[in-house]
Short mmCIF file of C-alpha atoms in Angstrom, two decimals:
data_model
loop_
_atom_site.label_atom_id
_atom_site.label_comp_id
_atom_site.label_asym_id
_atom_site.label_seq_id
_atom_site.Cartn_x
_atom_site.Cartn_y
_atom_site.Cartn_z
CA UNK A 1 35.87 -31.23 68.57
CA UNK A 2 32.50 -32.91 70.11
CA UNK A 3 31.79 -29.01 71.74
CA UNK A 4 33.25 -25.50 72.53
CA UNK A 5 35.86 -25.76 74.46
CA UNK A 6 37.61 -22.74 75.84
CA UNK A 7 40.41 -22.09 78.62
CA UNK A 8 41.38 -21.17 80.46
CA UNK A 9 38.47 -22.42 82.77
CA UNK A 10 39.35 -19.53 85.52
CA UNK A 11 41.64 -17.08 85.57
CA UNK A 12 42.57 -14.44 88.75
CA UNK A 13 44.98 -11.39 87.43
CA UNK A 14 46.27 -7.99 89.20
CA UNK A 15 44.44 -4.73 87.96
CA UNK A 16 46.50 -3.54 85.22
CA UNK A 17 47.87 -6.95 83.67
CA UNK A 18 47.28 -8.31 80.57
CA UNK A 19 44.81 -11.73 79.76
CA UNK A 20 44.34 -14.20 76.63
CA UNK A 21 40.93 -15.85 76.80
CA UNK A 22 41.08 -18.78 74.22
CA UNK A 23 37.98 -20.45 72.63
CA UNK A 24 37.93 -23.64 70.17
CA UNK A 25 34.70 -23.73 68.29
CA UNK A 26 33.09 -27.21 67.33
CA UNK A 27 34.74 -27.86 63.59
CA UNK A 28 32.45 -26.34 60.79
CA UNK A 29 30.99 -23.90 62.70
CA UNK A 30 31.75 -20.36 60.14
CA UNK A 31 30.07 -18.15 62.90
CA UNK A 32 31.68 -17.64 66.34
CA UNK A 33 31.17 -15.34 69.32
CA UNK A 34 32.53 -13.76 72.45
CA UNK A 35 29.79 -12.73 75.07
CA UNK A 36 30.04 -11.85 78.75
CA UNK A 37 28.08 -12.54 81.71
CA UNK A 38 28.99 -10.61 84.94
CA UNK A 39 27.22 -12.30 87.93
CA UNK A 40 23.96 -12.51 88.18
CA UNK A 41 23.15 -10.61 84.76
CA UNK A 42 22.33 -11.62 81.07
CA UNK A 43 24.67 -11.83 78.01
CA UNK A 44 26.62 -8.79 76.94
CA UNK A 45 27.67 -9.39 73.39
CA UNK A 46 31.77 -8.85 72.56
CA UNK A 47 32.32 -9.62 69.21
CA UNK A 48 31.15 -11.57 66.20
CA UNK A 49 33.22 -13.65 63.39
CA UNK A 50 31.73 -14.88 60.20
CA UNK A 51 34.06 -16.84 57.88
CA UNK A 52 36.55 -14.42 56.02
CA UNK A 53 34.38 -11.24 56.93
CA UNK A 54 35.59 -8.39 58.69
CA UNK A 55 34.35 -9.26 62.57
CA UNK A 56 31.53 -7.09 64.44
CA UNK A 57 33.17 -5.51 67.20
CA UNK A 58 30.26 -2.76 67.72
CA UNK A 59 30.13 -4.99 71.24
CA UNK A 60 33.75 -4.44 72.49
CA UNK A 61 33.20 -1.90 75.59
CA UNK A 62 36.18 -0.35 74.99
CA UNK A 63 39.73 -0.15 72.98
CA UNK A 64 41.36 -2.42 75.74
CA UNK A 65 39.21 -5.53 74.22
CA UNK A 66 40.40 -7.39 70.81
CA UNK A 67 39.76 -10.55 69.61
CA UNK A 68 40.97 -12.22 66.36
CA UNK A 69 40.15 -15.59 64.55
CA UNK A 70 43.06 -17.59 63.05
CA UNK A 71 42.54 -19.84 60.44
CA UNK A 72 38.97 -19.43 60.69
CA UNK A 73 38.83 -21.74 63.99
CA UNK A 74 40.34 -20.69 67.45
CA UNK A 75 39.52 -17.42 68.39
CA UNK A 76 41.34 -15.17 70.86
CA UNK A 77 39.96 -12.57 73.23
CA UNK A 78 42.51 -9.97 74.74
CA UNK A 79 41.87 -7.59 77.65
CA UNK A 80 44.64 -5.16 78.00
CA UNK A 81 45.47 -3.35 80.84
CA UNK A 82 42.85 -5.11 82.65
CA UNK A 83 40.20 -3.51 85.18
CA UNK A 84 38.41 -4.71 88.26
CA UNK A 85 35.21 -3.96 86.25
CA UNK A 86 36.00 -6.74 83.73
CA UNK A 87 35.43 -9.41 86.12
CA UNK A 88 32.94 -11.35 84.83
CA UNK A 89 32.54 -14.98 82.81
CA UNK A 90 33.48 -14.90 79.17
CA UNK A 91 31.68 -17.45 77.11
CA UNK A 92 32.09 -18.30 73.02
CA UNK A 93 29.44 -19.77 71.45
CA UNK A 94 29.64 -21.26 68.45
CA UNK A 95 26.98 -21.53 65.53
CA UNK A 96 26.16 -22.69 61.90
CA UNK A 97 24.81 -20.26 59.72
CA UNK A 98 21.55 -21.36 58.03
CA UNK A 99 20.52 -18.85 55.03
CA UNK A 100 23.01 -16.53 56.21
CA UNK A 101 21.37 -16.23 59.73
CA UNK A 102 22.56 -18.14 63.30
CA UNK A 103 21.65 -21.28 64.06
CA UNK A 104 21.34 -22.88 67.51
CA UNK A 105 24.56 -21.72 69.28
CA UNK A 106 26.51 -23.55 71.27
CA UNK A 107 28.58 -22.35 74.37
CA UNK A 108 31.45 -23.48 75.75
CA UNK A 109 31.91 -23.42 79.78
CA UNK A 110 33.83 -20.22 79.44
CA UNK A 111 36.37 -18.39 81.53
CA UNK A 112 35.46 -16.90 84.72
CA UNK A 113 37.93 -13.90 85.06
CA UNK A 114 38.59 -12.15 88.04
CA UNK A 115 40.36 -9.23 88.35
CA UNK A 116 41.97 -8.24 92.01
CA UNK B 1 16.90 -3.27 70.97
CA UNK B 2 17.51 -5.71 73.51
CA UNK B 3 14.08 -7.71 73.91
CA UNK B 4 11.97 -7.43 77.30
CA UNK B 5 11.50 -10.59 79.34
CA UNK B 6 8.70 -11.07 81.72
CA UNK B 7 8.56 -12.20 84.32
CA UNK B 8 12.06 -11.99 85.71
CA UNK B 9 11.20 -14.91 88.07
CA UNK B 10 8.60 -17.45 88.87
CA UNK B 11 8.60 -20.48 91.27
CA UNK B 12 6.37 -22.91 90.59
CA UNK B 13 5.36 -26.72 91.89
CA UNK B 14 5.99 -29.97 90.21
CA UNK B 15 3.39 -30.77 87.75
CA UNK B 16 2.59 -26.48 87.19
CA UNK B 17 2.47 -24.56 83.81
CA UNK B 18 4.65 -21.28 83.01
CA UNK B 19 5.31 -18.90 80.37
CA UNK B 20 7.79 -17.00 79.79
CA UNK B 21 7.48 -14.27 77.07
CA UNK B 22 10.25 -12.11 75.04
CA UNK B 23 9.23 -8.97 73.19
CA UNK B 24 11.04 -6.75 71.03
CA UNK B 25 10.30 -3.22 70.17
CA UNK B 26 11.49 -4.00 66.24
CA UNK B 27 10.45 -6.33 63.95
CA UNK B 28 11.96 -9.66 64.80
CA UNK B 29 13.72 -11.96 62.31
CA UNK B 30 13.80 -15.03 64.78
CA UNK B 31 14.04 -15.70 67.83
CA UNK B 32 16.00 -18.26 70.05
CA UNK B 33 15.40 -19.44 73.23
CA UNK B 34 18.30 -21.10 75.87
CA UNK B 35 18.19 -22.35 79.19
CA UNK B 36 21.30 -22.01 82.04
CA UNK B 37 21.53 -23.74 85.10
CA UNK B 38 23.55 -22.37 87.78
CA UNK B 39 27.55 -22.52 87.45
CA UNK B 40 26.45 -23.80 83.62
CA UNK B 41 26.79 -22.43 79.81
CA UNK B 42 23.59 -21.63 78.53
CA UNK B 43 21.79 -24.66 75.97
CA UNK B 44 20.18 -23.88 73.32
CA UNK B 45 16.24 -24.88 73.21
CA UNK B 46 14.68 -23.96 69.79
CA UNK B 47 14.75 -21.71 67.29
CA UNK B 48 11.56 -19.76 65.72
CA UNK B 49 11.62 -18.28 62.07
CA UNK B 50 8.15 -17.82 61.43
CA UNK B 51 5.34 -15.66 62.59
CA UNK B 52 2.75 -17.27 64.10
CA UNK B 53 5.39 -20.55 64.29
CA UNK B 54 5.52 -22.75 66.94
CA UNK B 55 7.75 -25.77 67.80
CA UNK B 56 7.80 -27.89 70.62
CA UNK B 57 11.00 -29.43 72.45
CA UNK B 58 9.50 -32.68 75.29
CA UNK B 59 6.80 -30.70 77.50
CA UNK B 60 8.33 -27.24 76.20
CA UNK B 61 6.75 -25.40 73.22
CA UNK B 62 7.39 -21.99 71.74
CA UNK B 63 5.57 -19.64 69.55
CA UNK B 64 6.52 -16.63 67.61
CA UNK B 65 4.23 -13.63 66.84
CA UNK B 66 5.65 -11.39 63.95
CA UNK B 67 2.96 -9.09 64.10
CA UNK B 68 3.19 -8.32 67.82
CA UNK B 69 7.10 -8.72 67.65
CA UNK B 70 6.79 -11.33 70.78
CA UNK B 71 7.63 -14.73 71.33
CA UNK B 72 6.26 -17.00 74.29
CA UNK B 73 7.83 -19.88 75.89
CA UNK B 74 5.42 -22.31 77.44
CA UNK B 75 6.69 -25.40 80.44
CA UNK B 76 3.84 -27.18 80.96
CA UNK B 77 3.91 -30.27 83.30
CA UNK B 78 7.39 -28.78 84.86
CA UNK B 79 10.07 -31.25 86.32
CA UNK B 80 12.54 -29.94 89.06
CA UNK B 81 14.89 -30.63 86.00
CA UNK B 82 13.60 -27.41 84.07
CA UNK B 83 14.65 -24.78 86.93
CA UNK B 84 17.36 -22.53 85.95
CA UNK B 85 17.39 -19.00 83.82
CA UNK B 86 15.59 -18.61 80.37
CA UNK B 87 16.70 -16.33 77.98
CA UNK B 88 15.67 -15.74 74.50
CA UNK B 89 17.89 -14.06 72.08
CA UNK B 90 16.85 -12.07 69.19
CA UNK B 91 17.84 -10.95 65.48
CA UNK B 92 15.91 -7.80 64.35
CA UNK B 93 15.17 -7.31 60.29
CA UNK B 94 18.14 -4.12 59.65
CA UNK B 95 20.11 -5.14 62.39
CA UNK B 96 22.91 -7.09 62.74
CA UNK B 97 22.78 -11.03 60.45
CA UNK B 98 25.01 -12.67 62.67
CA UNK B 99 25.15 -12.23 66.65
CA UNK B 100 21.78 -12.68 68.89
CA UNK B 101 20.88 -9.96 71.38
CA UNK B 102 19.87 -11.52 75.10
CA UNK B 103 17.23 -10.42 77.03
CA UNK B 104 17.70 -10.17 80.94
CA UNK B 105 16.40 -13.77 81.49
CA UNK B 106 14.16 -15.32 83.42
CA UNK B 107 14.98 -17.23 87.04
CA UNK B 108 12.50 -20.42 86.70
CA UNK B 109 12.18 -22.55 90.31
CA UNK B 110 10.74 -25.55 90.02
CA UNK B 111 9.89 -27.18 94.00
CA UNK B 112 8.69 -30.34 95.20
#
C-alpha cells in the first residue's frame, strides 16, 4: 500500500483481556517495527523483523507481549492478559534496509490502546 | 544507550533560529531525525551516515559529528508549520543493525 497502515485505530479493553494490534507495512519494506509511545513520552522500542531472520524481541517488556510476521508482510502484536500499565499508542514503522542498516522509517497512525 | 536530547523544549517566534542536538555516549553509526505533531505519527526528516555530514531538508539542516558522537538539528527561519516534537533516533557501531533507539524528544513552539 501507499503507507503503514495499522488497526485497529483505537482500542478500549478490561484489565485482564486479551488484544491483536495489526500493522500492514508499505510493500517492499524487509524491515518492520513495533514501538510504543505512552502519553507524553518518547518511543519505547517492541520488537524488530528483518526478512527471514529470527526477530529482536530484546524490547518486549515482558512475556505477555509477542508479535509475529506472516509472509514477511503483516505483522501482529499480542498483549496477553492485558494491564492498565499497557495503555499507551502502539505504532509500526516500516523501513528499507540500505547496506544492511534502516532507512527512513515510516509510521503508521498506530493504535491507541487503553486499558480500563 | 538511548541518546540525550537538549533542550527538551523551546518556543520561539516566527522568523527565529533553533537547534536541537542528540548525543550519544557510544560511537554512532547514523543518526535519524523525525518530527511529530500532536495526535500524529512521527515523519521522518533525514538521515546522517557520515561524520562531519550534513544535509539539509527546506530551511532545516542537520549535521553529524562522529568524533563527538553528536548530531545537531538546525530550523532556521521557523514557520508555525515546524512546531511539534523532534526526536532523533540512533544506531550505535556493536549494537543492534536494525531498530533505531529514540531519544526523549524535543517540544518545538513556534508563535506568531
Amino acid at each position: 500500500g501507499a503507507g503503514v497502515s495499522q488497526s485497529p485505530s483505537n482500542k478500549v479493553t478490561e484489565k485482564g483481556k486479551d488484544v491483536e494490534l495489526r500493522c500492514d507495512p508499505i510493500s517492499g519494506h524487509t524491515a518492520l517495527y513495533w514501538y510504543r509511545q505512552s502519553l507524553g513520552q518518547g518511543l519505547e522500542f517492541l520488537i524488530y523483523f528483518q526478512g527471514n531472520s529470527a526477530p529482536d524481541k530484546s524490547g518486549l517488556p515482558s512475556d505477555r507481549f509477542s508479535a509475529e510476521r506472516t509472509g514477511g508482510s503483516v505483522s501482529t502484536l499480542t498483549i496477553q492478559r492485558t494491564q492498565q500499565e499497557d495503555s499507551a499508542v502502539y505504532l509500526c514503522a516500516s523501513s528499507l534496509m540500505v547496506w544492511g542498516r534502516p532507512g527512513g522509517y515510516t509510521f503508521g497512525s498506530g493504535t491507541r490502546l487503553t486499558v480500563v | 544507550q538511548q541518546p540525550v536530547q537538549s533542550p527538551q523544549a523551546v518556543i520561539l517566534r516566527e522568523g527565529e533560529d533553533a537547534v536541537i542536538n542528540c548525543s550519544s555516549s557510544k560511537a554512532l553509526y547514523s543518526v535519524h531525525w523525525y518530527r511529530q505533531k500532536h495526535g500524529e505519527a512521527p515523519v521522518f526528516l533525514m538521515i546522517l551516515l557520515k561524520g562531519g555530514e550534513q544535509k539539509g531538508h527546506d530551511k532545516i539542516s542537520a549535521s553529524f559529528n562522529e568524533k563527538k558522537q553528536q548530531s545537531s538539528l538546525y530550523l532556521t527561519a521557523s514557520q508555525l508549520s515546524y512546531s511539534g516534537t523532534y526526536f532523533c533516533g540512533t544506531l550505535n557501531y556493536g549494537g543492534s543493525q536494525g531498530n533505531l533507539i529514540f531519544g526523549k524528544g524535543t517540544k518545538l513552539s513556534v508563535k506568531p
